[in-house]
XYZ file of C-alpha atoms in Angstrom:
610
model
C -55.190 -37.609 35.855
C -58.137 -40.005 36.316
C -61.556 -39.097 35.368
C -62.983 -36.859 37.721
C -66.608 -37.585 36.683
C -69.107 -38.441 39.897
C -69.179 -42.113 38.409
C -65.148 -42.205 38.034
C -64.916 -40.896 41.879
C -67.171 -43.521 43.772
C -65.568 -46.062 41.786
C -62.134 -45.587 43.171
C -63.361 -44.958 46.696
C -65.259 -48.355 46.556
C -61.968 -49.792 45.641
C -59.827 -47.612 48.539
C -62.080 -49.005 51.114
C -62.162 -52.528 50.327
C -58.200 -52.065 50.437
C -58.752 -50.149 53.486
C -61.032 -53.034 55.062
C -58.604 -55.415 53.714
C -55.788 -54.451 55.726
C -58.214 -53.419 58.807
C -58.376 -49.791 58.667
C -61.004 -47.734 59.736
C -60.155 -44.509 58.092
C -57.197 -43.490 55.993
C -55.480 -40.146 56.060
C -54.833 -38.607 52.234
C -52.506 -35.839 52.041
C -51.876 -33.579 49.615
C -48.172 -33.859 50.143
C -45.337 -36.147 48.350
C -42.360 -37.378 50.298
C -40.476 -33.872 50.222
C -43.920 -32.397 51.336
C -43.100 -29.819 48.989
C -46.253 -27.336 47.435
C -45.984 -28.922 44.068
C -46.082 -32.282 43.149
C -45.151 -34.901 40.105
C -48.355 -36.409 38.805
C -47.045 -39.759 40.482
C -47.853 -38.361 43.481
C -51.032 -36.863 42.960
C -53.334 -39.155 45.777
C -55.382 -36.404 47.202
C -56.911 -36.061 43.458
C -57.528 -39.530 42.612
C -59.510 -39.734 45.665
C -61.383 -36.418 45.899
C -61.110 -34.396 42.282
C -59.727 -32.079 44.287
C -56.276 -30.444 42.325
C -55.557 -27.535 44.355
C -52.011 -27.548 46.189
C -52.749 -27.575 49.578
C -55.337 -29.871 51.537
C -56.021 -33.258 52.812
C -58.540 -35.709 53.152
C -59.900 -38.256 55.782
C -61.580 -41.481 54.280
C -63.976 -43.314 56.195
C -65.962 -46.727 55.722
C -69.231 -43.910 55.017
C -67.584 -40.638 54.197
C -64.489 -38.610 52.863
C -64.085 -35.303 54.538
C -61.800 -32.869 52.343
C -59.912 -30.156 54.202
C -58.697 -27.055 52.059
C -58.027 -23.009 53.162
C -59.715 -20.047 52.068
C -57.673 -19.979 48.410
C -59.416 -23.413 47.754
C -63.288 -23.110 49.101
C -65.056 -22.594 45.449
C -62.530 -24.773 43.487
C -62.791 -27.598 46.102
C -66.819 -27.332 45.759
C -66.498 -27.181 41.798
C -64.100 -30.367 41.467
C -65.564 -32.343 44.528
C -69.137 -34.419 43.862
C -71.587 -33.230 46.389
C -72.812 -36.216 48.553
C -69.726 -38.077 47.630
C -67.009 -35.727 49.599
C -67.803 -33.460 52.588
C -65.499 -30.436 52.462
C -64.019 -28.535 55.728
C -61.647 -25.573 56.137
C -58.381 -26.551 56.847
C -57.789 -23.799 59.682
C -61.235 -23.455 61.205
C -61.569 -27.155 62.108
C -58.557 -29.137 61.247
C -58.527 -32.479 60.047
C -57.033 -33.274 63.492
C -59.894 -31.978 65.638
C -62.643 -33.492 62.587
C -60.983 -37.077 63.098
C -61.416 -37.033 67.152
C -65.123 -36.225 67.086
C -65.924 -38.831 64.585
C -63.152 -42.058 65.433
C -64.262 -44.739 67.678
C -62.181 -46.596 70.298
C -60.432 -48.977 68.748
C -60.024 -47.745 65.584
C -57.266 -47.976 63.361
C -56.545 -44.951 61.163
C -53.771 -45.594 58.691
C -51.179 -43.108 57.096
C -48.092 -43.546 54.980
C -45.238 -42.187 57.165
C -43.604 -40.934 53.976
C -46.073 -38.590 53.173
C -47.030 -36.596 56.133
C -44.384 -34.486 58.335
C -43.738 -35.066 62.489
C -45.549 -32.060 63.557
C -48.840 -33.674 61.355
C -48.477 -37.071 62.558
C -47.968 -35.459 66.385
C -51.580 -33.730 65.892
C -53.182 -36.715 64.679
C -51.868 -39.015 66.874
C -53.076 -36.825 70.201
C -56.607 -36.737 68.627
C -56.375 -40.867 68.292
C -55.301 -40.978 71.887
C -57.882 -38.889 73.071
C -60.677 -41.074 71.702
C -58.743 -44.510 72.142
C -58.160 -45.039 68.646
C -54.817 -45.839 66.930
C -52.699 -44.059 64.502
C -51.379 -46.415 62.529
C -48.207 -46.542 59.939
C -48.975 -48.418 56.650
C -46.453 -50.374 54.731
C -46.593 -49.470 51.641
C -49.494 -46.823 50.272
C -53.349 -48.147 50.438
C -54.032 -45.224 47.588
C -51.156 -46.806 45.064
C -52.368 -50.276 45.580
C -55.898 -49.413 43.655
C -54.393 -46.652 41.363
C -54.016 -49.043 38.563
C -52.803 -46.119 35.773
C -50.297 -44.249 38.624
C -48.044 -42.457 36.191
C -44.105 -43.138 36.853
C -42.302 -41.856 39.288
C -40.594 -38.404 37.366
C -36.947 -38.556 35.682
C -35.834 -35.137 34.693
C -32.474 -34.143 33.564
C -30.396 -32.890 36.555
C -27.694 -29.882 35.531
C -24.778 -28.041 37.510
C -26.336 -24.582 38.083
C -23.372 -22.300 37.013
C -21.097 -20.903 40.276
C -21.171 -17.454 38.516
C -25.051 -17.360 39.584
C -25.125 -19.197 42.278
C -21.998 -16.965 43.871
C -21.258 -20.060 46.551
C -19.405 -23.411 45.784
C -21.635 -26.224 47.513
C -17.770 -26.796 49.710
C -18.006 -23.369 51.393
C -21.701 -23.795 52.080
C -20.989 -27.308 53.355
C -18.586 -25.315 55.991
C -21.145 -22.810 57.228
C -23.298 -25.609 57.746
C -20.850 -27.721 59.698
C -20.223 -24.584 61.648
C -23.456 -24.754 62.781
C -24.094 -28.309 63.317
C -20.986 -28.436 65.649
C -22.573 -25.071 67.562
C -25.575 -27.344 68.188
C -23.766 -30.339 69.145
C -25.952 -31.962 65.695
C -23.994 -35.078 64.517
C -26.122 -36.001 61.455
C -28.646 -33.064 59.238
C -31.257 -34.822 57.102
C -32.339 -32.570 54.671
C -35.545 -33.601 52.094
C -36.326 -30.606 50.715
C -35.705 -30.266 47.161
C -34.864 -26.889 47.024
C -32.874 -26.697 50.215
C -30.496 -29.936 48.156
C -30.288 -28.161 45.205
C -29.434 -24.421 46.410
C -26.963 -26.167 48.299
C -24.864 -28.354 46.078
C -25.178 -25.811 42.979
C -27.517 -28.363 40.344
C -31.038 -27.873 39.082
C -33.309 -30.370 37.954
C -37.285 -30.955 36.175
C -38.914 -33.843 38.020
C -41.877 -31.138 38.845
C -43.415 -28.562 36.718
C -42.031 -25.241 37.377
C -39.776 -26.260 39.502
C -36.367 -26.592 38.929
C -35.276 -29.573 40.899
C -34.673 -32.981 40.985
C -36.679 -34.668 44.027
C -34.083 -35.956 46.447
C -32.609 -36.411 49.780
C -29.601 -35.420 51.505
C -27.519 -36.530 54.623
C -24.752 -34.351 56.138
C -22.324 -35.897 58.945
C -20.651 -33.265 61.135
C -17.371 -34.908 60.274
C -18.473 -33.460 56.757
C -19.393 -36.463 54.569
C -22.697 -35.575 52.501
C -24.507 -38.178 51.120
C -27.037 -37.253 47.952
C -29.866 -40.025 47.228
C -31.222 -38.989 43.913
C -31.866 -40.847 40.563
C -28.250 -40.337 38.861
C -28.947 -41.807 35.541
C -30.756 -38.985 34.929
C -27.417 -36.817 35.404
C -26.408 -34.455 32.543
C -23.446 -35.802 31.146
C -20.097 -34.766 32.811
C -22.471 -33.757 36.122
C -21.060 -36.206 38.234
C -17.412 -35.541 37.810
C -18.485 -31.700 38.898
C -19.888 -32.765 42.312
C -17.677 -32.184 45.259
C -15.494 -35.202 46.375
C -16.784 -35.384 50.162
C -20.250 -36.123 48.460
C -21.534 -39.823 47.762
C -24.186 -40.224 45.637
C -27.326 -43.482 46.391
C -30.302 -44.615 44.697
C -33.029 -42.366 45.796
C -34.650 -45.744 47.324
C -31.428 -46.210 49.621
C -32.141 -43.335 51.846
C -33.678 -45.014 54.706
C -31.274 -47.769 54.802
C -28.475 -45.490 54.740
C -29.907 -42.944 57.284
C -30.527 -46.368 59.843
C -27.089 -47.317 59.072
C -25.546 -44.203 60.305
C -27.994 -43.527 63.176
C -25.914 -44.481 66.391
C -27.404 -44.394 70.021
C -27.599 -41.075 71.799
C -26.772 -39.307 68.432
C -28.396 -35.882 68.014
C -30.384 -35.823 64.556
C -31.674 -32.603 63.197
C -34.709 -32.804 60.803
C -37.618 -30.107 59.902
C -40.974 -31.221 62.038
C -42.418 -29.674 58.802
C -41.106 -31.075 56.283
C -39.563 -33.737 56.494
C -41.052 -37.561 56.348
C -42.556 -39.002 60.001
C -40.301 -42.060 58.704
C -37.200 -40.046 59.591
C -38.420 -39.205 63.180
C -39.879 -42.706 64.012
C -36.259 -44.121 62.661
C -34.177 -41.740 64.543
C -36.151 -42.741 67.691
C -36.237 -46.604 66.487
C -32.374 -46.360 66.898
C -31.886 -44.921 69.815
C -30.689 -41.837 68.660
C -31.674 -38.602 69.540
C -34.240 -36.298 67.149
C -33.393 -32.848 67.110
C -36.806 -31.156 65.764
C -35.589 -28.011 63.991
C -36.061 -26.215 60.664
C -33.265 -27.005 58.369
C -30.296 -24.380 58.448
C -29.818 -25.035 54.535
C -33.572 -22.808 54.789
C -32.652 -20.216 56.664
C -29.101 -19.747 54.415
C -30.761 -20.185 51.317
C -33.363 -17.554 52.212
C -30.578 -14.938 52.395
C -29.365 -13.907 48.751
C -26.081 -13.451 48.459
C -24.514 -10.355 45.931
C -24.373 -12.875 42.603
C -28.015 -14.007 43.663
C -29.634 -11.023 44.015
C -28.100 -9.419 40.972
C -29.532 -12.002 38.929
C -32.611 -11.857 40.266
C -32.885 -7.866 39.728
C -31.473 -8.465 35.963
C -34.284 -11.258 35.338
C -37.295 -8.980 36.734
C -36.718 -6.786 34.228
C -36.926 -8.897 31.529
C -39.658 -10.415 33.306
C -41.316 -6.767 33.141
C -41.064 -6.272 29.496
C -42.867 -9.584 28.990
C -45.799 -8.067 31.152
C -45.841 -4.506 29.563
C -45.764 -6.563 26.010
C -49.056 -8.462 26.958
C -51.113 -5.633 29.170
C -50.571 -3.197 25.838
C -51.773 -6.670 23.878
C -54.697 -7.164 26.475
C -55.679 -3.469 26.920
C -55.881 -3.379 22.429
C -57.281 -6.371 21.484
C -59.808 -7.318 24.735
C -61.990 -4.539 23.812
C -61.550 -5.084 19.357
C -62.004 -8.430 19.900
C -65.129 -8.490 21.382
C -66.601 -6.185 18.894
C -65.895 -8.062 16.177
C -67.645 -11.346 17.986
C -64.465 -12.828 18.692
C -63.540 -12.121 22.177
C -60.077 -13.273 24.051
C -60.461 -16.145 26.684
C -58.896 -16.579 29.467
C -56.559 -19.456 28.463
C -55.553 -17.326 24.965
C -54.412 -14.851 27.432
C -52.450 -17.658 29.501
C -50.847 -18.281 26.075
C -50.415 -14.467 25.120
C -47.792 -13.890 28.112
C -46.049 -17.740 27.784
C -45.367 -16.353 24.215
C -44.069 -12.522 25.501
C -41.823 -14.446 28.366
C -40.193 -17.124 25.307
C -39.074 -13.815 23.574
C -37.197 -12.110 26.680
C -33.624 -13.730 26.915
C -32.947 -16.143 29.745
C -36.704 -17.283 29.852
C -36.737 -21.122 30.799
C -40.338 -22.239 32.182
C -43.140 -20.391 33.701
C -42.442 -20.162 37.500
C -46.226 -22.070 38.499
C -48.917 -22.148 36.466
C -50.522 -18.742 35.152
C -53.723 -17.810 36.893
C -55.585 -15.825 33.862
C -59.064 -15.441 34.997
C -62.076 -13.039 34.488
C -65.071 -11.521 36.349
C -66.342 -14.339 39.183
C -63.230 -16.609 38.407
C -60.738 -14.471 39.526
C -62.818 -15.001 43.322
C -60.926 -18.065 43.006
C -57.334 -17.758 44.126
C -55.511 -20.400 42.494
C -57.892 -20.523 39.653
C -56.651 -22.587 36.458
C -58.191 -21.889 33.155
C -59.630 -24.322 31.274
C -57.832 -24.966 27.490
C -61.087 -26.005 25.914
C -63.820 -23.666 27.682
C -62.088 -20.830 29.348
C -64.165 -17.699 29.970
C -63.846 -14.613 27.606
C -62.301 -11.432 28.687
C -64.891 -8.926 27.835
C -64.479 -5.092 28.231
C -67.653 -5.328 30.982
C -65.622 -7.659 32.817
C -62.506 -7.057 35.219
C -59.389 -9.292 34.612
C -56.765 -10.675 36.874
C -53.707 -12.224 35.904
C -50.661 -14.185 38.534
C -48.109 -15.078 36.405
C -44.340 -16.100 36.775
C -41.135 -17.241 35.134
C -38.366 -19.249 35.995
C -35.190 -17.644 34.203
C -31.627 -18.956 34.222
C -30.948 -16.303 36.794
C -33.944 -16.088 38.846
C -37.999 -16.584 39.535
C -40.246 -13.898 39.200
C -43.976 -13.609 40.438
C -46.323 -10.673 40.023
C -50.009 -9.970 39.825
C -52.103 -7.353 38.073
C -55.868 -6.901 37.899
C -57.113 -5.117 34.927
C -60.535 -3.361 33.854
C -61.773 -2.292 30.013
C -64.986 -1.264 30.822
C -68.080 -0.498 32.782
C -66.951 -1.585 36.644
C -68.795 -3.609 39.001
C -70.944 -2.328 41.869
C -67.820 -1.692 44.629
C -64.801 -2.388 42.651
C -63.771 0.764 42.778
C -63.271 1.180 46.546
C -62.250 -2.212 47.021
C -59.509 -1.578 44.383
C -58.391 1.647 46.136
C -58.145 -0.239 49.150
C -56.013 -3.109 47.654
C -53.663 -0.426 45.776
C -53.223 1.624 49.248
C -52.530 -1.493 50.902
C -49.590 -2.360 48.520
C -48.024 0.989 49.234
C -48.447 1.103 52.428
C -46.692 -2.395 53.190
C -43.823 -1.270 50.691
C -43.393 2.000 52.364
C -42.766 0.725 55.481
C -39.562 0.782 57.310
C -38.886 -1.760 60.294
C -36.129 -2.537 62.887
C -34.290 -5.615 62.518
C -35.710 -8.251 64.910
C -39.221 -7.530 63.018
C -41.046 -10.968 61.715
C -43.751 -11.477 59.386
C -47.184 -11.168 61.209
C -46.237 -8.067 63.432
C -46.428 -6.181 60.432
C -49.531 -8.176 58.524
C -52.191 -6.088 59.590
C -50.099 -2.664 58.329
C -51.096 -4.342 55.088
C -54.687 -5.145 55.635
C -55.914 -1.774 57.433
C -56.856 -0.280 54.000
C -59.219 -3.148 53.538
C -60.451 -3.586 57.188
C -61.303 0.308 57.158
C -64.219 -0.852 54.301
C -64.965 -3.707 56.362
C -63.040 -6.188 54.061
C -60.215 -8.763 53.871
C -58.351 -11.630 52.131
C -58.125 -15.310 52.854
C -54.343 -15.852 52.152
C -51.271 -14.909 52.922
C -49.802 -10.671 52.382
C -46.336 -12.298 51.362
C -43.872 -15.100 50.735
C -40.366 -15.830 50.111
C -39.133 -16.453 46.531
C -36.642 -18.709 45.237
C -33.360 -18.298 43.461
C -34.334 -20.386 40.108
C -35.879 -22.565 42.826
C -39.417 -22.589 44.315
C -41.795 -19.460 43.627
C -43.034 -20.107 47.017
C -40.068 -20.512 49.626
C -39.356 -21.456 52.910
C -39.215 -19.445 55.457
C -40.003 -15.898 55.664
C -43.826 -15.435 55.092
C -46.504 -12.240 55.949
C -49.071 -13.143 57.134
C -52.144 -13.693 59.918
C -50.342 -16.896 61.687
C -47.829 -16.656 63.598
C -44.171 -16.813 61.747
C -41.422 -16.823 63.788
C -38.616 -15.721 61.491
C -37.118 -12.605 61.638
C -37.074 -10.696 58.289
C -33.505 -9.768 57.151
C -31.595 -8.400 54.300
C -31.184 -10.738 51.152
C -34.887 -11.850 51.772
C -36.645 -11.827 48.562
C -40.702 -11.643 49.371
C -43.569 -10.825 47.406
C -46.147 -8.136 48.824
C -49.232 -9.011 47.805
C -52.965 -7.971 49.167
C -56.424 -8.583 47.387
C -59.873 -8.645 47.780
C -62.538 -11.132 46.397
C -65.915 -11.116 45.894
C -67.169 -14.845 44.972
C -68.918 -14.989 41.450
C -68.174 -11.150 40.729
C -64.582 -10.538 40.486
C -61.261 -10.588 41.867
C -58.363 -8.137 43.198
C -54.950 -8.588 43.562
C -51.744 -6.175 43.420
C -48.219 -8.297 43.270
C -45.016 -6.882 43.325
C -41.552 -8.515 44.534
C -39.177 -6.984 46.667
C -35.380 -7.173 48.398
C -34.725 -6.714 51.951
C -32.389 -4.029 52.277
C -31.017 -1.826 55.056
C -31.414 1.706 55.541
C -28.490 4.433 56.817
C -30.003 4.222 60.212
C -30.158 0.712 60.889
C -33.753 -0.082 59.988
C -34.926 -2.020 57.680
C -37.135 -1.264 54.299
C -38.613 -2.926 50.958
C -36.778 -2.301 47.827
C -38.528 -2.724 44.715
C -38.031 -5.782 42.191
C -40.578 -5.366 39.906
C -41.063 -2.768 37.126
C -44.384 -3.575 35.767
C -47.294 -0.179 35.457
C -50.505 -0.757 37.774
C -53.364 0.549 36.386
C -54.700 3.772 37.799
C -58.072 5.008 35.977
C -60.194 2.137 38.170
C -58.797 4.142 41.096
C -61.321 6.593 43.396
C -58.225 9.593 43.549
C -59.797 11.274 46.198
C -59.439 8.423 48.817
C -55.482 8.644 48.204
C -53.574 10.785 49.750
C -50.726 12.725 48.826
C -47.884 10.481 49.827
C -49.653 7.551 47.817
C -49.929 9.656 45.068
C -46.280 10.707 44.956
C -44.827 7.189 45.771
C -47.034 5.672 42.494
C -46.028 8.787 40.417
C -42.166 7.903 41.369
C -43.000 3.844 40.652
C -43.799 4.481 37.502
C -41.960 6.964 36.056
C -38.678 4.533 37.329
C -41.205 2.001 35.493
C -40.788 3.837 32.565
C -36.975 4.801 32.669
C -35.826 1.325 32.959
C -38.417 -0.398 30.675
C -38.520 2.311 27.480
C -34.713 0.902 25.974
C -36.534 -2.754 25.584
C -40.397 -1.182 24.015
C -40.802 -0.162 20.257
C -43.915 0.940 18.352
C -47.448 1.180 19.897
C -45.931 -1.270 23.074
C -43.454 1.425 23.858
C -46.698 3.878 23.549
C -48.810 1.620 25.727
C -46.136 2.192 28.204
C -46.000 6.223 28.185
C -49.203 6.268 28.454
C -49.626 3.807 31.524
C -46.932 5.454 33.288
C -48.469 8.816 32.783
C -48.434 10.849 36.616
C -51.437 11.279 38.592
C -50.332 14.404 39.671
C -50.554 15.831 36.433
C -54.374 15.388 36.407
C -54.199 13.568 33.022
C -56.327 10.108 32.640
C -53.778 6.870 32.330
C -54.751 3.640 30.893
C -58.532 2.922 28.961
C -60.963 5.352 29.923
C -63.127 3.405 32.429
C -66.450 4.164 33.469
């Protein structure tokens, strides 16, 4: 990336707005998002940061001829204030007043505000374009991107090695999926699906890929006919060898560049042409509509399929959570030994060594690949921070009077894990204790739940939160989210959560559960754990546990649980401890006895906190 020094920042503004000027724009929108508007991006894409500083993963900015206002949710507030220069970008939260609603109270008539039609979605360009309207300004299409033209250094456009993903894990050939989708193309009369999600293209035709970190995927697109030609626009020279002779014969494969030329080509008046208002490029829409055809705005049904595991899926994803588990129990003993030696002896762990620690515990399981995202290992007021990324060369120590939290992840050849723990060595913080209660009764009390079928992610949200809104508390993000397959940590589209999500939660859903609590420049809370849809006797509906790692109990006020709690984290972790004590020798497998010790018994688990 650029230099994000104050100096480094106004300099490429200067040169955005006499681009800007130059082609008679009055304000440019800056997304976050690449053409696949996926969560994590190739540093070719990286715009939003070369403008701002700003390298969280969700947000966008508005550029004016006097000002750059930088929109970014609650995960984002302190890192967007530590990487943005005061004075030089304005900063706004992306819910409470949206970029949309920011732009109408500050355009003029007759402006023109430019955006590249590749990089934001329909239901975006929709918003934006009513708040234009309303103020007699125009929303304007740019050919080719205003940012790229003054980003002199852009790094290249990614070329990772694409692979077959093996049928024996995926558990579908991409000719059978290719039916169910046809099936329900012709059930809503859809002649042509464009698909530009990465993860959607690769769950569906079986291959894997590396043009992003931690995600394995190759960025492409994808065009099904209902007559059942596919068409795949993706980079092949970066094919594995003997890849191409494994792809089904009703799919032809185009230069990733082709895909608009191809999708006008087949676009024939009055036909009906399904594409996500979310993510997918405005360029499809305003093409579709260009040729007379007929947009059909509609999530993708390779989402919805993907979301629901089939048997081969979901036992891979069971066997690499356990593996993944070891790799955890390995560095909490580590952590939980050396935090509070090291600091004695003057030397204490950072944050990033501790990044490092559990990258090194995940290489030794078998099956590891790549972390699943980037490992957020922070301590004390850091881990207020959300998406917090340690810094190599000045990371903050992990001292026994501090509290610890660590979100980690791996990407195995059968699966993606994600889990969170939040640790303490010491003396605790005013109010950690009951807010850590809180967060741990929270966790149980979303994974005890059982639901009827029909039930969708924010009716059962606040069963989640009521632990923390008791105390008068709360957290800015999401309770849950879908994970991928060896895909996308983060997956489309079954979410917990506040907004609204109108997706009905079903069996073969993996999700994470996932509450916390954060108090800026003191510390940080969260509890992760992953779990499988399943179905009960009866009909209903209920969380089954994915992942086996101990959460620590001394920091926990034992009087505010209740007997049920107590019994459900007695019965976590002595399962914990069944399934983990085959793969833990020597003073790890004792770390883990210990950890896993009952509260019922009365006996102290863990460090001895004060």
């Amino acid at each position: 990336m650029p230099e994000t020094t104050r100096a480094g920042i106004a300099g490429r503004l200067t040169a955005l707005r006499v681009e800007m000027s130059t082609r008679g724009l009055d304000a440019l929108i800056v997304p976050r998002f690449d053409a696949h508007q996926g969560e994590y991006i190739a540093p070719h894409d990286m715009r939003l940061a070369f403008v701002t500083g700003f390298t969280g993963s969700a947000g966008v900015a508005i550029v004016t001829g006097d000002s750059v206002r930088l929109f970014v949710d609650g995960r984002y507030t302190v890192q967007a204030q530590n990487q943005c220069p005061a004075g030089l970008i304005d900063r706004d939260h992306l819910f409470e007043n949206p970029p949309e609603v920011w732009l109408g109270g500050v355009a003029e008539p007759g402006w023109s505000v430019g955006y590249d039609a590749m990089l934001l979605p329909p239901a975006w360009v929709a918003r934006f374009e009513a708040a234009a309207d309303g103020v007699g300004a125009e929303l304007t299409p740019v050919d080719g991107n205003p940012v790229d033209a003054v980003w002199h250094d852009q790094p290249s456009e990614p070329a990772g090695l694409i692979s077959a993903f093996p049928l024996q894990f995926a558990g579908v050939s991409p000719t059978d999926k290719r039916a169910e989708l046809i099936k329900t193309m012709e059930e809503g009369g859809i002649d042509l699906l464009v698909d530009t999600q990465p993860d959607n293209i690769s769950w569906l035709l079986n291959v894997r890929g590396g043009d992003v970190a931690f995600n394995p995927m190759p960025l492409s697109f994808f065009l099904l006919e209902r007559e059942g030609e596919g068409h795949w626009f993706v980079n092949a020279a970066n094919f594995e060898d003997g890849l191409k002779d494994t792809l089904p014969g009703w799919l032809t494969v185009h230069p990733k560049d082709a895909f608009l030329k191809v999708l006008n080509d087949k676009l024939r008046t009055g036909a009906r042409v399904l594409a996500d208002p979310d993510f997918s490029p405005a360029a499809v829409s305003q093409a579709v509509i260009a040729a007379g055809a007929e947009p059909v705005a509609r999530r993708s049904p390779v989402t919805l399929a993907k979301a629901h595991k089939n048997a081969a899926e979901l036992e891979g994803i069971r066997a690499c959570h356990l593996q993944d588990a070891v790799a955890w129990v390995e560095f909490s003993a580590w952590l939980q030994e050396t935090v509070p030696a090291r600091a004695a002896a003057g030397d204490p762990v950072s944050e990033y060594e501790a990044e490092e620690k559990i990258l090194e515990c995940r290489k030794g399981r078998p099956g590891f690949l790549s972390e699943s995202f980037r490992t957020i290992s922070c301590a004390g007021g850091n881990a207020a921070m959300c998406h917090y990324a340690a810094d190599p060369k000045a990371s903050a120590p992990v001292l026994p009077s501090t509290c610890y939290l660590m979100d980690s992840g791996g990407q195995y050849e059968t699966g993606t894990t994600d889990a969170t723990r939040s640790y303490t060595f010491g003396t605790l913080p005013e109010g950690y204790r009951e807010a850590y209660t809180a967060v741990f009764r929270a966790l149980i009390a979303l994974a005890t739940l059982r639901f009827p079928k029909g039930t969708q992610g924010h009716h059962i949200d606040a069963i989640c939160r009521r632990p923390l809104w008791d105390l008068g508390l709360d957290y800015d993000h999401g309770t849950g989210h879908g994970i991928g397959h060896r895909l996308s940590v983060h997956e489309q589209p079954q979410r917990i959560g506040k907004p609204q999500s109108p997706v009905d939660l079903a069996c073969g859903m993996v999700m994470s559960i996932e509450p916390g609590h954060y108090k800026a420049g003191h510390y940080g809370i969260r509890i992760e754990n992953l779990f499988e849809i399943v179905e009960a006797k009866d009909g209903f509906l209920e969380f089954a546990n994915l992942t086996w790692i101990p959460i620590q109990t001394d920091a926990l006020l034992l009087t505010q649980l209740t007997a049920a709690e107590t019994t459900w984290v007695d019965r976590y972790h002595a399962e914990v401890e069944a399934l983990l004590e085959p793969y833990c020798v020597g003073e790890t497998a004792d770390w883990l006895h210990d950890a896993c010790k009952p509260l019922a018994s009365g006996r102290a688990t863990w460090r001895k906190v004060g």
